[in-house]
mmCIF file with all atom_site columns, C-alpha atoms and ligand atoms in Angstrom:
data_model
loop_
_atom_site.group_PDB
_atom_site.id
_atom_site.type_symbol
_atom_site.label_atom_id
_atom_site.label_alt_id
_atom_site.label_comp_id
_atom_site.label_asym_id
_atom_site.label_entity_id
_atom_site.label_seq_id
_atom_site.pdbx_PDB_ins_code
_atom_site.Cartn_x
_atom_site.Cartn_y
_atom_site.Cartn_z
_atom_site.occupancy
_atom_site.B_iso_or_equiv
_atom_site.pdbx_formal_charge
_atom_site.auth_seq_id
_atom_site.auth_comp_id
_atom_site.auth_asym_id
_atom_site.auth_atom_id
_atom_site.pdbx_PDB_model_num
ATOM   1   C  CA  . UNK A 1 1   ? 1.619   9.578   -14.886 1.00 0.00 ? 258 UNK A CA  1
ATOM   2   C  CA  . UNK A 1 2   ? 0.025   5.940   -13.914 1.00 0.00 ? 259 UNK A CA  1
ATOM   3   C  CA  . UNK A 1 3   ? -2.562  5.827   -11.832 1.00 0.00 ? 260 UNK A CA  1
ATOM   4   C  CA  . UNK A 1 4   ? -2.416  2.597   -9.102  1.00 0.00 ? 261 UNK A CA  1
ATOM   5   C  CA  . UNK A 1 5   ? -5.507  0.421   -9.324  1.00 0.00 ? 262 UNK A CA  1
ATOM   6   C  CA  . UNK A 1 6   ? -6.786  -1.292  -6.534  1.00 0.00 ? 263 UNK A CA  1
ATOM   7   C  CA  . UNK A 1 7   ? -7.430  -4.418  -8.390  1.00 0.00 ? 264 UNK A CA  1
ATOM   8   C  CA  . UNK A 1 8   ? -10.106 -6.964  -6.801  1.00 0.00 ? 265 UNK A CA  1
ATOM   9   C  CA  . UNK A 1 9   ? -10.067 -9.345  -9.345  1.00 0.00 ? 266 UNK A CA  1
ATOM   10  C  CA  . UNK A 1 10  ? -9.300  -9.912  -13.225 1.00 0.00 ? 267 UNK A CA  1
ATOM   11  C  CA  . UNK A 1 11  ? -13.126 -9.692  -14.665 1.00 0.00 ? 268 UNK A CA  1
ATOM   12  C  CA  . UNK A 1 12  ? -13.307 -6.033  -12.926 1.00 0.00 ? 269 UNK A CA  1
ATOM   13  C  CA  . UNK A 1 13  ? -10.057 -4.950  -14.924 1.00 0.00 ? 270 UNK A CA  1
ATOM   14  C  CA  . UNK A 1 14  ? -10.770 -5.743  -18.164 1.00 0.00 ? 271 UNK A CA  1
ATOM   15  C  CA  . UNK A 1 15  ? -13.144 -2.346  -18.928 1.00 0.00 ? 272 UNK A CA  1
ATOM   16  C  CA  . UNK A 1 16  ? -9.804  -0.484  -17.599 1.00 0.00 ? 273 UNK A CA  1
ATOM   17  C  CA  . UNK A 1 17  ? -7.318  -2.397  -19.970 1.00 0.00 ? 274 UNK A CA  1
ATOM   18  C  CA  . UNK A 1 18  ? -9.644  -1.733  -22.666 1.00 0.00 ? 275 UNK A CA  1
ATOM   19  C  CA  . UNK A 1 19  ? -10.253 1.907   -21.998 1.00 0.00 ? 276 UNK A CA  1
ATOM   20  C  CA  . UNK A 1 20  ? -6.249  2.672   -22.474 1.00 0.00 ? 277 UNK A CA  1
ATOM   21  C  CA  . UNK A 1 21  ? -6.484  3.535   -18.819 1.00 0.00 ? 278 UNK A CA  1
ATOM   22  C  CA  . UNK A 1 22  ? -2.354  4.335   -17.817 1.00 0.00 ? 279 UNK A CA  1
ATOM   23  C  CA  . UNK A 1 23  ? -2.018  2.251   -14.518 1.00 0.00 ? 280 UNK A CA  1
ATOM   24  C  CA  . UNK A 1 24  ? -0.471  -0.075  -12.258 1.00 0.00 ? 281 UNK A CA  1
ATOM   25  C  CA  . UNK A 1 25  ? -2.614  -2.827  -10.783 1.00 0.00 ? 282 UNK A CA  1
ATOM   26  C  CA  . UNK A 1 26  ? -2.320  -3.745  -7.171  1.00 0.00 ? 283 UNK A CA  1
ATOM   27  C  CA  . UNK A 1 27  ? -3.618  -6.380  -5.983  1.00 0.00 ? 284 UNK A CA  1
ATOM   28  C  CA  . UNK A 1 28  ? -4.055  -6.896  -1.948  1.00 0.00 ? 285 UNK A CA  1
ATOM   29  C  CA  . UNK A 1 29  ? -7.470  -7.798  -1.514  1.00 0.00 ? 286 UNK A CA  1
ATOM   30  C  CA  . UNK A 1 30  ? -7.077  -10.021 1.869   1.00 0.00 ? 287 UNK A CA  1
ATOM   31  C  CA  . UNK A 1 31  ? -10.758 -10.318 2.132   1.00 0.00 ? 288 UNK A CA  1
ATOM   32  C  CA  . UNK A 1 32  ? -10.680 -13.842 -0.104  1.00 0.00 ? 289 UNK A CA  1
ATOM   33  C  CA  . UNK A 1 33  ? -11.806 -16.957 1.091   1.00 0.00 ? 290 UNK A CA  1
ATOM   34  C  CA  . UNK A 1 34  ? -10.816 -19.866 1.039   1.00 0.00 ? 291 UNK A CA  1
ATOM   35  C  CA  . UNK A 1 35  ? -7.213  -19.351 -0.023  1.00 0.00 ? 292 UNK A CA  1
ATOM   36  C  CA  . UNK A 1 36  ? -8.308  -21.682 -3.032  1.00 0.00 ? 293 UNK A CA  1
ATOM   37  C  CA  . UNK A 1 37  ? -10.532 -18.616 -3.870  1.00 0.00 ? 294 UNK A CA  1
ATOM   38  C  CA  . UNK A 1 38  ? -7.524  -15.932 -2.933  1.00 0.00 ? 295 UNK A CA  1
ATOM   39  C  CA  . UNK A 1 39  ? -4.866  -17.935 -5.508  1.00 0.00 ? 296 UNK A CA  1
ATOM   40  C  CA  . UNK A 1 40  ? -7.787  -18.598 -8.212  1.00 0.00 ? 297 UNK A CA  1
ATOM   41  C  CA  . UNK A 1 41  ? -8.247  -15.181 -8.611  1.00 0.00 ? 298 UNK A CA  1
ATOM   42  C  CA  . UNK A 1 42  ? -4.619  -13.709 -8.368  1.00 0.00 ? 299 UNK A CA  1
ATOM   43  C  CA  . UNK A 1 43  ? -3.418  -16.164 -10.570 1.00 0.00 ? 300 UNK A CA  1
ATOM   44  C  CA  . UNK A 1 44  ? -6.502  -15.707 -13.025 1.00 0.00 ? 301 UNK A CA  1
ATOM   45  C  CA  . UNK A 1 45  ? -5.518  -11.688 -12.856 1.00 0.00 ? 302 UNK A CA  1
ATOM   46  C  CA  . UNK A 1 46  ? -1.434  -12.200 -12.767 1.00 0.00 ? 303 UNK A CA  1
ATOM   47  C  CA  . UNK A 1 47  ? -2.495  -14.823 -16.555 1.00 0.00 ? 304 UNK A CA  1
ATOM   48  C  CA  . UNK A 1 48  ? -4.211  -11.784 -17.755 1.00 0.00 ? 305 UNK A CA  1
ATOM   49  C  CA  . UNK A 1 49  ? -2.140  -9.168  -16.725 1.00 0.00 ? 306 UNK A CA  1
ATOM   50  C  CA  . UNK A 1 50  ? 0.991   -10.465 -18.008 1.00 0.00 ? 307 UNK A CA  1
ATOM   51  C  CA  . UNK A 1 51  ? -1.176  -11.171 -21.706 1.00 0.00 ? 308 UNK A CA  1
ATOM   52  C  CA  . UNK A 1 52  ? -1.986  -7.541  -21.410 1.00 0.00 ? 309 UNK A CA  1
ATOM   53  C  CA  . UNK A 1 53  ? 1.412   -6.537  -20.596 1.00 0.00 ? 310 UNK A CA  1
ATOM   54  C  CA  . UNK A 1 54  ? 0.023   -4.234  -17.505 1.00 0.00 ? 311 UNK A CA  1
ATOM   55  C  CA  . UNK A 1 55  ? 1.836   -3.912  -14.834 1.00 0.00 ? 312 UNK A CA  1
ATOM   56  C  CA  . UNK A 1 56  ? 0.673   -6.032  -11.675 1.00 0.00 ? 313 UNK A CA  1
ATOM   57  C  CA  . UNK A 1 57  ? 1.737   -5.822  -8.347  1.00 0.00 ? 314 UNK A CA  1
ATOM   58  C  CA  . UNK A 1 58  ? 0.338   -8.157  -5.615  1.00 0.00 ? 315 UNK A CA  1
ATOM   59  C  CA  . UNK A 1 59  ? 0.960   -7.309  -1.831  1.00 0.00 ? 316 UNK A CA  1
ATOM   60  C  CA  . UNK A 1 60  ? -0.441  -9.584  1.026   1.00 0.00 ? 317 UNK A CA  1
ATOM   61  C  CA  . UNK A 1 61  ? -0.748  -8.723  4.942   1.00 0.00 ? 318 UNK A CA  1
ATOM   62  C  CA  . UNK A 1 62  ? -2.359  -12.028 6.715   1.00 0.00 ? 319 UNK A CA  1
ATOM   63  C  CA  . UNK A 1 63  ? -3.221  -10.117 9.866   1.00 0.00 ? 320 UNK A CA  1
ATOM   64  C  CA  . UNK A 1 64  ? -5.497  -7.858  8.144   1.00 0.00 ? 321 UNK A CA  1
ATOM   65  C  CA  . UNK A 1 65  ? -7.945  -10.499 6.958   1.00 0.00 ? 322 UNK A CA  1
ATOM   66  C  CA  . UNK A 1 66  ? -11.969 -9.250  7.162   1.00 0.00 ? 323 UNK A CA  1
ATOM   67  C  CA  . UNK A 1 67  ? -15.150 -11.313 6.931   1.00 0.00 ? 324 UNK A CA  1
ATOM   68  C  CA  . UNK A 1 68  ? -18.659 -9.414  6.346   1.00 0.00 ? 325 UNK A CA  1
ATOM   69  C  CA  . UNK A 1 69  ? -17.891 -5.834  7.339   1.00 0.00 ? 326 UNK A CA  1
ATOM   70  C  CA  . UNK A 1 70  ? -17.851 -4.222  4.521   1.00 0.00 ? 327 UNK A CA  1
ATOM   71  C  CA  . UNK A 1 71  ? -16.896 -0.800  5.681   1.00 0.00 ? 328 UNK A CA  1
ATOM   72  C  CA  . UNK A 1 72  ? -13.678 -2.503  7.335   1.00 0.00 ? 329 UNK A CA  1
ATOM   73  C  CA  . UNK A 1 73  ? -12.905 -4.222  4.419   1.00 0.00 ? 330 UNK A CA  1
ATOM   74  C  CA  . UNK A 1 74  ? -12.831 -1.253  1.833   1.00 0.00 ? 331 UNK A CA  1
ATOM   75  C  CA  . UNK A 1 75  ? -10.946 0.542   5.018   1.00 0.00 ? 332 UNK A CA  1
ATOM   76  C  CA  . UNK A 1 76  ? -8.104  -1.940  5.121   1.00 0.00 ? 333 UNK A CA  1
ATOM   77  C  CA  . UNK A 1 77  ? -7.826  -2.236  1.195   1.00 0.00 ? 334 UNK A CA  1
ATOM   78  C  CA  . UNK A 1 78  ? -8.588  1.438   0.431   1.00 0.00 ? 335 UNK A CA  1
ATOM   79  C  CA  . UNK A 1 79  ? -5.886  2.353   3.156   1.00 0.00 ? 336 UNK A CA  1
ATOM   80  C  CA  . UNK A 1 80  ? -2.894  0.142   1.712   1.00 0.00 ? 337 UNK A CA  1
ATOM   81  C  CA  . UNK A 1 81  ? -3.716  0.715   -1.675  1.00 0.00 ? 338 UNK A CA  1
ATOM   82  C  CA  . UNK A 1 82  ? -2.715  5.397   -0.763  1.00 0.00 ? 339 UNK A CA  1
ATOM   83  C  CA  . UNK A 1 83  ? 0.145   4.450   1.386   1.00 0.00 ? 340 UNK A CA  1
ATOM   84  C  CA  . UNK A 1 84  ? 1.392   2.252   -1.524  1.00 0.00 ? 341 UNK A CA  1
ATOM   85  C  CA  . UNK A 1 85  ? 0.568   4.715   -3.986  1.00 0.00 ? 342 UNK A CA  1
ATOM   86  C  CA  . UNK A 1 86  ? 2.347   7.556   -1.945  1.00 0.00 ? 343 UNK A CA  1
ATOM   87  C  CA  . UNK A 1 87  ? 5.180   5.664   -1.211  1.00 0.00 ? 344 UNK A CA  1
ATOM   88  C  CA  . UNK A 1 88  ? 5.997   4.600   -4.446  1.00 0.00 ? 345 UNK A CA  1
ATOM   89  C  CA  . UNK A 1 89  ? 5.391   8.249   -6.220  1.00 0.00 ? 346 UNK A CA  1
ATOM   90  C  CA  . UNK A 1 90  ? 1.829   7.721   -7.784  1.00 0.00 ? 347 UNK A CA  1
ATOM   91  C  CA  . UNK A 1 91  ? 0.013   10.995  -8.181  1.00 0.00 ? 348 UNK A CA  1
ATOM   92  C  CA  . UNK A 1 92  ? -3.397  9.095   -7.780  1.00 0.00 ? 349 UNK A CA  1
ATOM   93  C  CA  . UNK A 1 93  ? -4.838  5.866   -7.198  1.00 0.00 ? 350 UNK A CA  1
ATOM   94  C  CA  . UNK A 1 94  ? -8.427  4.458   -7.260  1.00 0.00 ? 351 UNK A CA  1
ATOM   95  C  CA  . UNK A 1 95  ? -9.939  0.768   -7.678  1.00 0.00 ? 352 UNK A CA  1
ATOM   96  C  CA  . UNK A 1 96  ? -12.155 -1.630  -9.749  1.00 0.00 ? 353 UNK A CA  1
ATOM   97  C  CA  . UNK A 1 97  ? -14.681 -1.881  -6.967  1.00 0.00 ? 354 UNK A CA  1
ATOM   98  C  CA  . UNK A 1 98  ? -16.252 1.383   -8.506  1.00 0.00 ? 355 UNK A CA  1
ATOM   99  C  CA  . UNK A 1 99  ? -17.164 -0.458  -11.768 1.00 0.00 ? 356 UNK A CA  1
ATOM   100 C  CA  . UNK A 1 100 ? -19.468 -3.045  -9.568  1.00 0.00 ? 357 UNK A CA  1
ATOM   101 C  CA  . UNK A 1 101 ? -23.168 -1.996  -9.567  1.00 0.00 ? 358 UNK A CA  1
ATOM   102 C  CA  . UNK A 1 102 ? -23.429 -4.683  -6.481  1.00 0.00 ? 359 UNK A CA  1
ATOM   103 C  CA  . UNK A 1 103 ? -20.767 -2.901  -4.446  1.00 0.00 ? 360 UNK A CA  1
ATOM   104 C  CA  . UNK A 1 104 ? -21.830 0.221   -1.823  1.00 0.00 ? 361 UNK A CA  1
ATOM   105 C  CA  . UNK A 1 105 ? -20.570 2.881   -4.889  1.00 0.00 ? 362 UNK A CA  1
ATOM   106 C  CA  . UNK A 1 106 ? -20.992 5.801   -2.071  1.00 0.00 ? 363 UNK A CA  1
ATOM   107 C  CA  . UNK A 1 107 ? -19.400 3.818   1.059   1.00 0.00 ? 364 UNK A CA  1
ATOM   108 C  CA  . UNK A 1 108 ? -16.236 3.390   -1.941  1.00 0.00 ? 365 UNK A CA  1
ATOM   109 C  CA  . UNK A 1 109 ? -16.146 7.019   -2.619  1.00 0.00 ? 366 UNK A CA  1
ATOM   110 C  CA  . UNK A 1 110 ? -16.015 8.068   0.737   1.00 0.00 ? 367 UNK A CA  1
ATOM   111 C  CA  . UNK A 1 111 ? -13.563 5.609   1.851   1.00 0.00 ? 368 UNK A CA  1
ATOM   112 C  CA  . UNK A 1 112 ? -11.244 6.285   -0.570  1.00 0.00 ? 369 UNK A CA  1
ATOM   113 C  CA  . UNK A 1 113 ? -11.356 10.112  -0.776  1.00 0.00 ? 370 UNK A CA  1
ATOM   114 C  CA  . UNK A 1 114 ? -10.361 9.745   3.141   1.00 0.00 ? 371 UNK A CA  1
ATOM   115 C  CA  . UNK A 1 115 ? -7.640  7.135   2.967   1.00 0.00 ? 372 UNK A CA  1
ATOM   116 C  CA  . UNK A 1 116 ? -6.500  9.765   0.227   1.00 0.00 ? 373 UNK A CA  1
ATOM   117 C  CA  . UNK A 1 117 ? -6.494  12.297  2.936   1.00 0.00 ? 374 UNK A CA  1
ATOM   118 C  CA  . UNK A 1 118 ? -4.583  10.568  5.323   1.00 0.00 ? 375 UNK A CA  1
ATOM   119 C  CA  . UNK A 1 119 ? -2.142  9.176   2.812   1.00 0.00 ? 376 UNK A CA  1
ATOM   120 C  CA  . UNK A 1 120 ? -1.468  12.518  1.276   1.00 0.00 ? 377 UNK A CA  1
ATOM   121 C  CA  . UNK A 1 121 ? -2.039  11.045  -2.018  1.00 0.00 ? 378 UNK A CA  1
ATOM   122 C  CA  . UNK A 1 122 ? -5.231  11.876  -4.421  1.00 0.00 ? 379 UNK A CA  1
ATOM   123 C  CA  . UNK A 1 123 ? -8.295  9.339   -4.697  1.00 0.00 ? 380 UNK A CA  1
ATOM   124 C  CA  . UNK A 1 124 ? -9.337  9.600   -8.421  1.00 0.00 ? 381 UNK A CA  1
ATOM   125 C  CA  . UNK A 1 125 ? -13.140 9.188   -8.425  1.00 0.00 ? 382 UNK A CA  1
ATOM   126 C  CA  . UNK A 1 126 ? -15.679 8.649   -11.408 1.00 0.00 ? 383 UNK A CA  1
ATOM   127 C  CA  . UNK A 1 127 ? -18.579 6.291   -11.620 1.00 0.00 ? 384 UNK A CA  1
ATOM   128 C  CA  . UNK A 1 128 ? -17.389 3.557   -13.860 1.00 0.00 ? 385 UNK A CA  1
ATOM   129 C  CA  . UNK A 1 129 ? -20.472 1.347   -13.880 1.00 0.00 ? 386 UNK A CA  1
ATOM   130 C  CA  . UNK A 1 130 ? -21.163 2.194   -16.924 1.00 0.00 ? 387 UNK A CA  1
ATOM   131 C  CA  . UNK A 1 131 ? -18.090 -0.182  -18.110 1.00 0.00 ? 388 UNK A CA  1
ATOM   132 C  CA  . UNK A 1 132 ? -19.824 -3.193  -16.408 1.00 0.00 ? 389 UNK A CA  1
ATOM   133 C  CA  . UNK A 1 133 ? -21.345 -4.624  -19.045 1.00 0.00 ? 390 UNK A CA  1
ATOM   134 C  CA  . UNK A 1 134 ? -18.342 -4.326  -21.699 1.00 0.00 ? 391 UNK A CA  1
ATOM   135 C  CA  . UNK A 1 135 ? -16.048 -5.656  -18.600 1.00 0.00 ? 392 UNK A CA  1
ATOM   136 C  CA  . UNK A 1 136 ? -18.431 -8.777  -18.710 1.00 0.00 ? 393 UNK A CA  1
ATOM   137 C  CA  . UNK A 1 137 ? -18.028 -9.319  -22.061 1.00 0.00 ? 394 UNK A CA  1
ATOM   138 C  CA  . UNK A 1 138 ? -14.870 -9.005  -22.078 1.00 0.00 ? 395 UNK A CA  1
ATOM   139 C  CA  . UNK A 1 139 ? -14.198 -11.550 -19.239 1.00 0.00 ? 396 UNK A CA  1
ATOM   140 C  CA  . UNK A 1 140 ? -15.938 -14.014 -21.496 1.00 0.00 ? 397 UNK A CA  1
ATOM   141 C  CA  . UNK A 1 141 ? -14.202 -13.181 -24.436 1.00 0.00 ? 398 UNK A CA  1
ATOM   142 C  CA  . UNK A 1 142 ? -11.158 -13.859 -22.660 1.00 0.00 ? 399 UNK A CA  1
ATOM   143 C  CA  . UNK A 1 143 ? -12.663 -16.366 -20.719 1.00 0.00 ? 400 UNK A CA  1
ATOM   144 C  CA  . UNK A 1 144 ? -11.528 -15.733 -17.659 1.00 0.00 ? 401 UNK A CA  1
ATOM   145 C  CA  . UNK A 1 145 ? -12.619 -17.459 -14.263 1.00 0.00 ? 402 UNK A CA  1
ATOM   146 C  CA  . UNK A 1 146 ? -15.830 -15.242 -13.030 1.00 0.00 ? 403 UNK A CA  1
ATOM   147 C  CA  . UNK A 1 147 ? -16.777 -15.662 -9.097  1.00 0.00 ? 404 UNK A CA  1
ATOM   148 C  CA  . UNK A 1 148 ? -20.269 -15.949 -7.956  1.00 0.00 ? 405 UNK A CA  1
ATOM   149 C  CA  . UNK A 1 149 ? -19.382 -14.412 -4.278  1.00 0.00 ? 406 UNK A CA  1
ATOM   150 C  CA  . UNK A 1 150 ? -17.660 -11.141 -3.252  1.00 0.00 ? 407 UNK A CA  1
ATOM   151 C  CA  . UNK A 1 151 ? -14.949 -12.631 -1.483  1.00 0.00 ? 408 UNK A CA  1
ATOM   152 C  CA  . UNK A 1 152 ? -14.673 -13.189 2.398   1.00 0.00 ? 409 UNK A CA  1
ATOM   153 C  CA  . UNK A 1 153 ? -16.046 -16.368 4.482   1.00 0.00 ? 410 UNK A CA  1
ATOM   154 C  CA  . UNK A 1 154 ? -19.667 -14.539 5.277   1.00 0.00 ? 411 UNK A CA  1
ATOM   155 C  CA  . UNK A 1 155 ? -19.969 -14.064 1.516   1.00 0.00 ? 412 UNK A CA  1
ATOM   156 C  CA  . UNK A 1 156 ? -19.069 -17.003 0.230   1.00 0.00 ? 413 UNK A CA  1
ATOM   157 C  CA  . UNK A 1 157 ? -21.909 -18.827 3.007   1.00 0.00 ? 414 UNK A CA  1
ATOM   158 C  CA  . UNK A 1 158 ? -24.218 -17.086 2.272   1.00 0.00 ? 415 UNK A CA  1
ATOM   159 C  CA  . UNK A 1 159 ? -26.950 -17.409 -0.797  1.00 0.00 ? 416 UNK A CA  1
ATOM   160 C  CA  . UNK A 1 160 ? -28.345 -13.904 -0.571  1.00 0.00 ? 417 UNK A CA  1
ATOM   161 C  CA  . UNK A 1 161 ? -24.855 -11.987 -1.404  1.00 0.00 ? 418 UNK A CA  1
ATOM   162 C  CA  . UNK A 1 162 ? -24.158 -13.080 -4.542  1.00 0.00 ? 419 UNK A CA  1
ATOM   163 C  CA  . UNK A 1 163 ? -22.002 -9.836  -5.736  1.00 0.00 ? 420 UNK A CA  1
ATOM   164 C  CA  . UNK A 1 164 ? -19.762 -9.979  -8.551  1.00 0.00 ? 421 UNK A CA  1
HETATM 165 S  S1  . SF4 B 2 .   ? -19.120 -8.815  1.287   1.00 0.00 ? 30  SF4 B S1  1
HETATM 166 FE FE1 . SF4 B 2 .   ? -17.399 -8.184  -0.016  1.00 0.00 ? 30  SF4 B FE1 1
HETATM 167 S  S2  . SF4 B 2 .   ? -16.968 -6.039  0.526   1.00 0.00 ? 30  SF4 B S2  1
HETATM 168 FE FE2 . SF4 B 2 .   ? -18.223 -6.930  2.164   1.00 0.00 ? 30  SF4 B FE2 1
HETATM 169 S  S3  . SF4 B 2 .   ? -16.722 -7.690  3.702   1.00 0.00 ? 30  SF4 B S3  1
HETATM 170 FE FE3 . SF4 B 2 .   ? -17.207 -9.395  2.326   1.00 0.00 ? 30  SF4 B FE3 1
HETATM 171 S  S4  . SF4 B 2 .   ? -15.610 -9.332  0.736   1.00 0.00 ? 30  SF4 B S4  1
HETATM 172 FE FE4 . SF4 B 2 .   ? -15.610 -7.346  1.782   1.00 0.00 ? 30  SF4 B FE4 1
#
């Protein structure tokens, strides 16, 4: 069974693709800014996904846009990520932003196990920083576009939260 993989961005899947992982990728990651940003990094994912033949699919909700609270913002992805996973007959889902040493790993994990919850649908957990490193490499092996900023407006102004 495929697991659905809350995707954030193409550098972050590459340790996944290479691992054999069976999934789905899903991208709805509303948090990006500007929308320069949000279609650089879809369409850098949707290029590699489709060289990788693994499944993408890419969901959008304007309304649900977030800028610096991070809690909120794995909420709102976390949450749409289970209901799409239960609605669509996944068994489990979980997402790249575990593989980011610069991400809050515990806040993740506890987000997720409870949007699992209320989805009815399970949150698969393990640590997967330990794939950071080979995920870099891999990015610039493929050479694929790498951020210097999470994602949302407060992010991308300012110098001190310089995440991915
Ligand atoms: S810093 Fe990253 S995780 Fe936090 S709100 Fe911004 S985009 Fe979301």
């Amino acid at each position: 069974m495929k697991i659905l993989l809350h995707t954030c961005c193409a550098p972050c899947l590459t340790w996944f693709v290479d691992s054999k992982i069976d999934l789905v990728s899903y991208f709805y990651n509303p948090n990006l800014y500007p929308e320069a940003e949000f279609v650089k990094r879809y369409f850098t994912l949707k290029n590699y996904a489709s060289a990788e033949k693994v499944p993408l699919v890419f969901d959008f909700d304007k309304s649900k846009t977030v800028a610096g609270d991070c809690s909120d913002c794995y909420e709102k992805r976390l949450r749409k990520t289970a209901e799409y996973a239960k609605k669509n007959g996944f068994e489990s889902f979980t997402t790249t932003l575990l593989i980011s040493p610069y991400q809050n790993h515990e806040l993740i994990r506890k987000i997720g196990a409870e949007a699992g919850e209320e989805a009815g649908v399970k949150f698969f957990y393990r640590d997967f920083r330990d794939g950071y490193k080979r995920g870099r490499e891999l990015s610039r092996q493929f050479q694929l576009y790498r951020q210097k900023y999470c994602g949302c407006e407060v992010s991308h102004d300012s110098t001190k939260k310089v995440t991915k």
